[in-house]
Amino acid sequence: MKLSKKSEYGLRALLELTLAHGKMTLQRHHIAARQHIPVEFLEQILLTLKRAGLISSRRGVNGGYVLIKQPNEITLGQVIRILDGPLAPIGCVSKTAYQKCSDCPYTNKTRCPVQQVMGTVRDAIAGILDHYSLADFAADHPEG
């Protein structure tokens, strides 16, 4: 699994929002400047996170973005799935977006050696990312 720039930037933006949680709203240009994220790309990411119900925005002089869930309620796995889709390395082992393999010689067999290994990979990745919250993420930050 390789983390996309969208997920990387999304996690970095959420780090900023987690550090500001309960204190202030953050404007997108502040997040972009602190995390070295192109503003246009950040806007798309923030809109996706807003539609998913993780953040909200407010217009005006004191406007900006805030987390609407507690940082300990949002896992890194949840964020990555919102921004990039399933964590599974291949579709036939995904728990959230299963896709049957069309060209696999093991499709009609009881066991698939590739599926077994990739299922273990999926479980390992999900096991870490689904148990690591934004609160944990921010606690590891030097300013957190």
PDB file of N, CA, C and O in Angstrom, residues 32-80:
ATOM      1  N   ALA A  32      -2.739  25.317   4.883  1.00  0.00           N
ATOM      2  CA  ALA A  32      -1.888  25.117   3.700  1.00  0.00           C
ATOM      3  C   ALA A  32      -0.468  25.612   3.941  1.00  0.00           C
ATOM      4  O   ALA A  32       0.500  24.930   3.604  1.00  0.00           O
ATOM      5  N   ALA A  33      -0.341  26.775   4.549  1.00  0.00           N
ATOM      6  CA  ALA A  33       0.990  27.342   4.795  1.00  0.00           C
ATOM      7  C   ALA A  33       1.765  26.508   5.816  1.00  0.00           C
ATOM      8  O   ALA A  33       2.943  26.209   5.609  1.00  0.00           O
ATOM      9  N   ARG A  34       1.119  26.129   6.903  1.00  0.00           N
ATOM     10  CA  ARG A  34       1.817  25.363   7.948  1.00  0.00           C
ATOM     11  C   ARG A  34       2.221  23.971   7.475  1.00  0.00           C
ATOM     12  O   ARG A  34       3.231  23.445   7.900  1.00  0.00           O
ATOM     13  N   GLN A  35       1.425  23.383   6.607  1.00  0.00           N
ATOM     14  CA  GLN A  35       1.681  22.001   6.186  1.00  0.00           C
ATOM     15  C   GLN A  35       2.231  21.894   4.771  1.00  0.00           C
ATOM     16  O   GLN A  35       2.387  20.792   4.260  1.00  0.00           O
ATOM     17  N   HIS A  36       2.495  23.026   4.136  1.00  0.00           N
ATOM     18  CA  HIS A  36       3.059  23.036   2.780  1.00  0.00           C
ATOM     19  C   HIS A  36       2.194  22.239   1.802  1.00  0.00           C
ATOM     20  O   HIS A  36       2.679  21.351   1.083  1.00  0.00           O
ATOM     21  N   ILE A  37       0.911  22.577   1.792  1.00  0.00           N
ATOM     22  CA  ILE A  37      -0.065  21.923   0.920  1.00  0.00           C
ATOM     23  C   ILE A  37      -0.587  22.970  -0.062  1.00  0.00           C
ATOM     24  O   ILE A  37      -0.977  24.057   0.364  1.00  0.00           O
ATOM     25  N   PRO A  38      -0.633  22.661  -1.361  1.00  0.00           N
ATOM     26  CA  PRO A  38      -1.233  23.605  -2.310  1.00  0.00           C
ATOM     27  C   PRO A  38      -2.696  23.891  -1.928  1.00  0.00           C
ATOM     28  O   PRO A  38      -3.474  22.968  -1.691  1.00  0.00           O
ATOM     29  N   VAL A  39      -3.057  25.164  -1.836  1.00  0.00           N
ATOM     30  CA  VAL A  39      -4.394  25.572  -1.367  1.00  0.00           C
ATOM     31  C   VAL A  39      -5.508  24.948  -2.203  1.00  0.00           C
ATOM     32  O   VAL A  39      -6.511  24.489  -1.650  1.00  0.00           O
ATOM     33  N   GLU A  40      -5.345  24.906  -3.506  1.00  0.00           N
ATOM     34  CA  GLU A  40      -6.394  24.361  -4.372  1.00  0.00           C
ATOM     35  C   GLU A  40      -6.645  22.878  -4.071  1.00  0.00           C
ATOM     36  O   GLU A  40      -7.788  22.431  -4.048  1.00  0.00           O
ATOM     37  N   PHE A  41      -5.576  22.147  -3.859  1.00  0.00           N
ATOM     38  CA  PHE A  41      -5.702  20.725  -3.532  1.00  0.00           C
ATOM     39  C   PHE A  41      -6.307  20.562  -2.138  1.00  0.00           C
ATOM     40  O   PHE A  41      -7.171  19.717  -1.905  1.00  0.00           O
ATOM     41  N   LEU A  42      -5.880  21.399  -1.211  1.00  0.00           N
ATOM     42  CA  LEU A  42      -6.407  21.351   0.152  1.00  0.00           C
ATOM     43  C   LEU A  42      -7.914  21.609   0.157  1.00  0.00           C
ATOM     44  O   LEU A  42      -8.649  20.954   0.899  1.00  0.00           O
ATOM     45  N   GLU A  43      -8.386  22.538  -0.649  1.00  0.00           N
ATOM     46  CA  GLU A  43      -9.819  22.828  -0.713  1.00  0.00           C
ATOM     47  C   GLU A  43     -10.612  21.585  -1.081  1.00  0.00           C
ATOM     48  O   GLU A  43     -11.663  21.308  -0.492  1.00  0.00           O
ATOM     49  N   GLN A  44     -10.127  20.813  -2.052  1.00  0.00           N
ATOM     50  CA  GLN A  44     -10.802  19.582  -2.466  1.00  0.00           C
ATOM     51  C   GLN A  44     -10.828  18.562  -1.321  1.00  0.00           C
ATOM     52  O   GLN A  44     -11.854  17.913  -1.072  1.00  0.00           O
ATOM     53  N   ILE A  45      -9.712  18.447  -0.631  1.00  0.00           N
ATOM     54  CA  ILE A  45      -9.600  17.498   0.480  1.00  0.00           C
ATOM     55  C   ILE A  45     -10.540  17.899   1.610  1.00  0.00           C
ATOM     56  O   ILE A  45     -11.268  17.061   2.154  1.00  0.00           O
ATOM     57  N   LEU A  46     -10.547  19.173   1.964  1.00  0.00           N
ATOM     58  CA  LEU A  46     -11.413  19.652   3.043  1.00  0.00           C
ATOM     59  C   LEU A  46     -12.888  19.448   2.691  1.00  0.00           C
ATOM     60  O   LEU A  46     -13.685  19.080   3.558  1.00  0.00           O
ATOM     61  N   LEU A  47     -13.254  19.654   1.441  1.00  0.00           N
ATOM     62  CA  LEU A  47     -14.636  19.434   1.015  1.00  0.00           C
ATOM     63  C   LEU A  47     -15.014  17.963   1.167  1.00  0.00           C
ATOM     64  O   LEU A  47     -16.105  17.642   1.655  1.00  0.00           O
ATOM     65  N   THR A  48     -14.125  17.065   0.795  1.00  0.00           N
ATOM     66  CA  THR A  48     -14.380  15.626   0.947  1.00  0.00           C
ATOM     67  C   THR A  48     -14.546  15.265   2.424  1.00  0.00           C
ATOM     68  O   THR A  48     -15.464  14.522   2.794  1.00  0.00           O
ATOM     69  N   LEU A  49     -13.680  15.793   3.280  1.00  0.00           N
ATOM     70  CA  LEU A  49     -13.767  15.513   4.719  1.00  0.00           C
ATOM     71  C   LEU A  49     -15.029  16.116   5.325  1.00  0.00           C
ATOM     72  O   LEU A  49     -15.628  15.535   6.240  1.00  0.00           O
ATOM     73  N   LYS A  50     -15.448  17.252   4.805  1.00  0.00           N
ATOM     74  CA  LYS A  50     -16.688  17.891   5.275  1.00  0.00           C
ATOM     75  C   LYS A  50     -17.894  17.042   4.878  1.00  0.00           C
ATOM     76  O   LYS A  50     -18.775  16.792   5.703  1.00  0.00           O
ATOM     77  N   ARG A  51     -17.926  16.584   3.631  1.00  0.00           N
ATOM     78  CA  ARG A  51     -19.031  15.732   3.163  1.00  0.00           C
ATOM     79  C   ARG A  51     -19.107  14.423   3.942  1.00  0.00           C
ATOM     80  O   ARG A  51     -20.177  13.843   4.107  1.00  0.00           O
ATOM     81  N   ALA A  52     -17.954  13.955   4.415  1.00  0.00           N
ATOM     82  CA  ALA A  52     -17.902  12.704   5.192  1.00  0.00           C
ATOM     83  C   ALA A  52     -18.296  12.915   6.654  1.00  0.00           C
ATOM     84  O   ALA A  52     -18.393  11.955   7.412  1.00  0.00           O
ATOM     85  N   GLY A  53     -18.490  14.168   7.060  1.00  0.00           N
ATOM     86  CA  GLY A  53     -18.940  14.454   8.423  1.00  0.00           C
ATOM     87  C   GLY A  53     -17.836  14.529   9.461  1.00  0.00           C
ATOM     88  O   GLY A  53     -18.114  14.433  10.652  1.00  0.00           O
ATOM     89  N   LEU A  54     -16.598  14.719   9.032  1.00  0.00           N
ATOM     90  CA  LEU A  54     -15.500  14.824   9.999  1.00  0.00           C
ATOM     91  C   LEU A  54     -15.225  16.262  10.406  1.00  0.00           C
ATOM     92  O   LEU A  54     -14.786  16.517  11.530  1.00  0.00           O
ATOM     93  N   ILE A  55     -15.449  17.206   9.487  1.00  0.00           N
ATOM     94  CA  ILE A  55     -15.167  18.614   9.767  1.00  0.00           C
ATOM     95  C   ILE A  55     -16.357  19.458   9.326  1.00  0.00           C
ATOM     96  O   ILE A  55     -17.231  19.008   8.585  1.00  0.00           O
ATOM     97  N   SER A  56     -16.370  20.689   9.812  1.00  0.00           N
ATOM     98  CA  SER A  56     -17.359  21.655   9.339  1.00  0.00           C
ATOM     99  C   SER A  56     -16.634  22.954   9.053  1.00  0.00           C
ATOM    100  O   SER A  56     -15.492  23.155   9.479  1.00  0.00           O
ATOM    101  N   SER A  57     -17.314  23.821   8.342  1.00  0.00           N
ATOM    102  CA  SER A  57     -16.722  25.117   8.017  1.00  0.00           C
ATOM    103  C   SER A  57     -17.703  26.212   8.368  1.00  0.00           C
ATOM    104  O   SER A  57     -18.924  26.001   8.420  1.00  0.00           O
ATOM    105  N   ARG A  58     -17.139  27.383   8.618  1.00  0.00           N
ATOM    106  CA  ARG A  58     -17.933  28.564   8.940  1.00  0.00           C
ATOM    107  C   ARG A  58     -17.369  29.718   8.137  1.00  0.00           C
ATOM    108  O   ARG A  58     -16.145  29.884   8.063  1.00  0.00           O
ATOM    109  N   ARG A  59     -18.245  30.495   7.544  1.00  0.00           N
ATOM    110  CA  ARG A  59     -17.813  31.655   6.770  1.00  0.00           C
ATOM    111  C   ARG A  59     -17.658  32.869   7.669  1.00  0.00           C
ATOM    112  O   ARG A  59     -18.127  32.899   8.791  1.00  0.00           O
ATOM    113  N   GLY A  60     -16.977  33.852   7.139  1.00  0.00           N
ATOM    114  CA  GLY A  60     -16.870  35.128   7.844  1.00  0.00           C
ATOM    115  C   GLY A  60     -15.483  35.379   8.389  1.00  0.00           C
ATOM    116  O   GLY A  60     -14.553  34.586   8.197  1.00  0.00           O
ATOM    117  N   VAL A  61     -15.368  36.510   9.092  1.00  0.00           N
ATOM    118  CA  VAL A  61     -14.086  36.953   9.633  1.00  0.00           C
ATOM    119  C   VAL A  61     -13.496  35.914  10.584  1.00  0.00           C
ATOM    120  O   VAL A  61     -12.304  35.636  10.544  1.00  0.00           O
ATOM    121  N   ASN A  62     -14.301  35.342  11.427  1.00  0.00           N
ATOM    122  CA  ASN A  62     -13.836  34.321  12.372  1.00  0.00           C
ATOM    123  C   ASN A  62     -14.094  32.914  11.851  1.00  0.00           C
ATOM    124  O   ASN A  62     -14.120  31.966  12.615  1.00  0.00           O
ATOM    125  N   GLY A  63     -14.290  32.810  10.556  1.00  0.00           N
ATOM    126  CA  GLY A  63     -14.602  31.520   9.954  1.00  0.00           C
ATOM    127  C   GLY A  63     -13.391  30.633   9.796  1.00  0.00           C
ATOM    128  O   GLY A  63     -12.265  30.986  10.139  1.00  0.00           O
ATOM    129  N   GLY A  64     -13.651  29.483   9.272  1.00  0.00           N
ATOM    130  CA  GLY A  64     -12.601  28.501   9.046  1.00  0.00           C
ATOM    131  C   GLY A  64     -13.149  27.109   9.234  1.00  0.00           C
ATOM    132  O   GLY A  64     -14.358  26.885   9.168  1.00  0.00           O
ATOM    133  N   TYR A  65     -12.259  26.183   9.485  1.00  0.00           N
ATOM    134  CA  TYR A  65     -12.603  24.776   9.611  1.00  0.00           C
ATOM    135  C   TYR A  65     -12.358  24.290  11.031  1.00  0.00           C
ATOM    136  O   TYR A  65     -11.432  24.746  11.701  1.00  0.00           O
ATOM    137  N   VAL A  66     -13.204  23.348  11.459  1.00  0.00           N
ATOM    138  CA  VAL A  66     -13.062  22.704  12.768  1.00  0.00           C
ATOM    139  C   VAL A  66     -13.442  21.234  12.645  1.00  0.00           C
ATOM    140  O   VAL A  66     -14.232  20.860  11.775  1.00  0.00           O
ATOM    141  N   LEU A  67     -12.879  20.438  13.525  1.00  0.00           N
ATOM    142  CA  LEU A  67     -13.319  19.047  13.654  1.00  0.00           C
ATOM    143  C   LEU A  67     -14.686  19.048  14.309  1.00  0.00           C
ATOM    144  O   LEU A  67     -14.918  19.814  15.252  1.00  0.00           O
ATOM    145  N   ILE A  68     -15.596  18.203  13.837  1.00  0.00           N
ATOM    146  CA  ILE A  68     -16.897  18.118  14.506  1.00  0.00           C
ATOM    147  C   ILE A  68     -17.039  16.820  15.300  1.00  0.00           C
ATOM    148  O   ILE A  68     -18.034  16.611  15.960  1.00  0.00           O
ATOM    149  N   LYS A  69     -16.033  15.987  15.238  1.00  0.00           N
ATOM    150  CA  LYS A  69     -15.956  14.796  16.082  1.00  0.00           C
ATOM    151  C   LYS A  69     -14.737  14.957  16.986  1.00  0.00           C
ATOM    152  O   LYS A  69     -13.821  15.711  16.668  1.00  0.00           O
ATOM    153  N   GLN A  70     -14.733  14.250  18.067  1.00  0.00           N
ATOM    154  CA  GLN A  70     -13.575  14.268  18.947  1.00  0.00           C
ATOM    155  C   GLN A  70     -12.406  13.584  18.240  1.00  0.00           C
ATOM    156  O   GLN A  70     -12.594  12.570  17.550  1.00  0.00           O
ATOM    157  N   PRO A  71     -11.180  14.094  18.408  1.00  0.00           N
ATOM    158  CA  PRO A  71     -10.015  13.496  17.740  1.00  0.00           C
ATOM    159  C   PRO A  71      -9.801  12.015  18.064  1.00  0.00           C
ATOM    160  O   PRO A  71      -9.292  11.275  17.229  1.00  0.00           O
ATOM    161  N   ASN A  72     -10.230  11.573  19.236  1.00  0.00           N
ATOM    162  CA  ASN A  72     -10.058  10.163  19.586  1.00  0.00           C
ATOM    163  C   ASN A  72     -11.119   9.270  18.950  1.00  0.00           C
ATOM    164  O   ASN A  72     -11.041   8.053  19.042  1.00  0.00           O
ATOM    165  N   GLU A  73     -12.105   9.880  18.263  1.00  0.00           N
ATOM    166  CA  GLU A  73     -13.157   9.121  17.586  1.00  0.00           C
ATOM    167  C   GLU A  73     -12.879   8.932  16.091  1.00  0.00           C
ATOM    168  O   GLU A  73     -13.632   8.244  15.413  1.00  0.00           O
ATOM    169  N   ILE A  74     -11.832   9.553  15.582  1.00  0.00           N
ATOM    170  CA  ILE A  74     -11.509   9.479  14.162  1.00  0.00           C
ATOM    171  C   ILE A  74     -10.209   8.709  14.002  1.00  0.00           C
ATOM    172  O   ILE A  74      -9.178   9.117  14.534  1.00  0.00           O
ATOM    173  N   THR A  75     -10.268   7.600  13.278  1.00  0.00           N
ATOM    174  CA  THR A  75      -9.043   6.810  13.075  1.00  0.00           C
ATOM    175  C   THR A  75      -8.377   7.194  11.755  1.00  0.00           C
ATOM    176  O   THR A  75      -9.030   7.700  10.835  1.00  0.00           O
ATOM    177  N   LEU A  76      -7.102   6.913  11.683  1.00  0.00           N
ATOM    178  CA  LEU A  76      -6.367   7.166  10.449  1.00  0.00           C
ATOM    179  C   LEU A  76      -6.912   6.291   9.317  1.00  0.00           C
ATOM    180  O   LEU A  76      -7.001   6.732   8.167  1.00  0.00           O
ATOM    181  N   GLY A  77      -7.313   5.063   9.644  1.00  0.00           N
ATOM    182  CA  GLY A  77      -7.898   4.181   8.642  1.00  0.00           C
ATOM    183  C   GLY A  77      -9.172   4.776   8.055  1.00  0.00           C
ATOM    184  O   GLY A  77      -9.396   4.714   6.840  1.00  0.00           O
ATOM    185  N   GLN A  78      -9.994   5.357   8.895  1.00  0.00           N
ATOM    186  CA  GLN A  78     -11.231   5.990   8.439  1.00  0.00           C
ATOM    187  C   GLN A  78     -10.922   7.128   7.464  1.00  0.00           C
ATOM    188  O   GLN A  78     -11.538   7.232   6.405  1.00  0.00           O
ATOM    189  N   VAL A  79      -9.952   7.949   7.808  1.00  0.00           N
ATOM    190  CA  VAL A  79      -9.583   9.086   6.957  1.00  0.00           C
ATOM    191  C   VAL A  79      -9.063   8.595   5.606  1.00  0.00           C
ATOM    192  O   VAL A  79      -9.472   9.100   4.552  1.00  0.00           O
ATOM    193  N   ILE A  80      -8.187   7.623   5.620  1.00  0.00           N
ATOM    194  CA  ILE A  80      -7.611   7.117   4.374  1.00  0.00           C
ATOM    195  C   ILE A  80      -8.691   6.478   3.502  1.00  0.00           C
ATOM    196  O   ILE A  80      -8.705   6.677   2.280  1.00  0.00           O
TER     197      ILE A  80
END
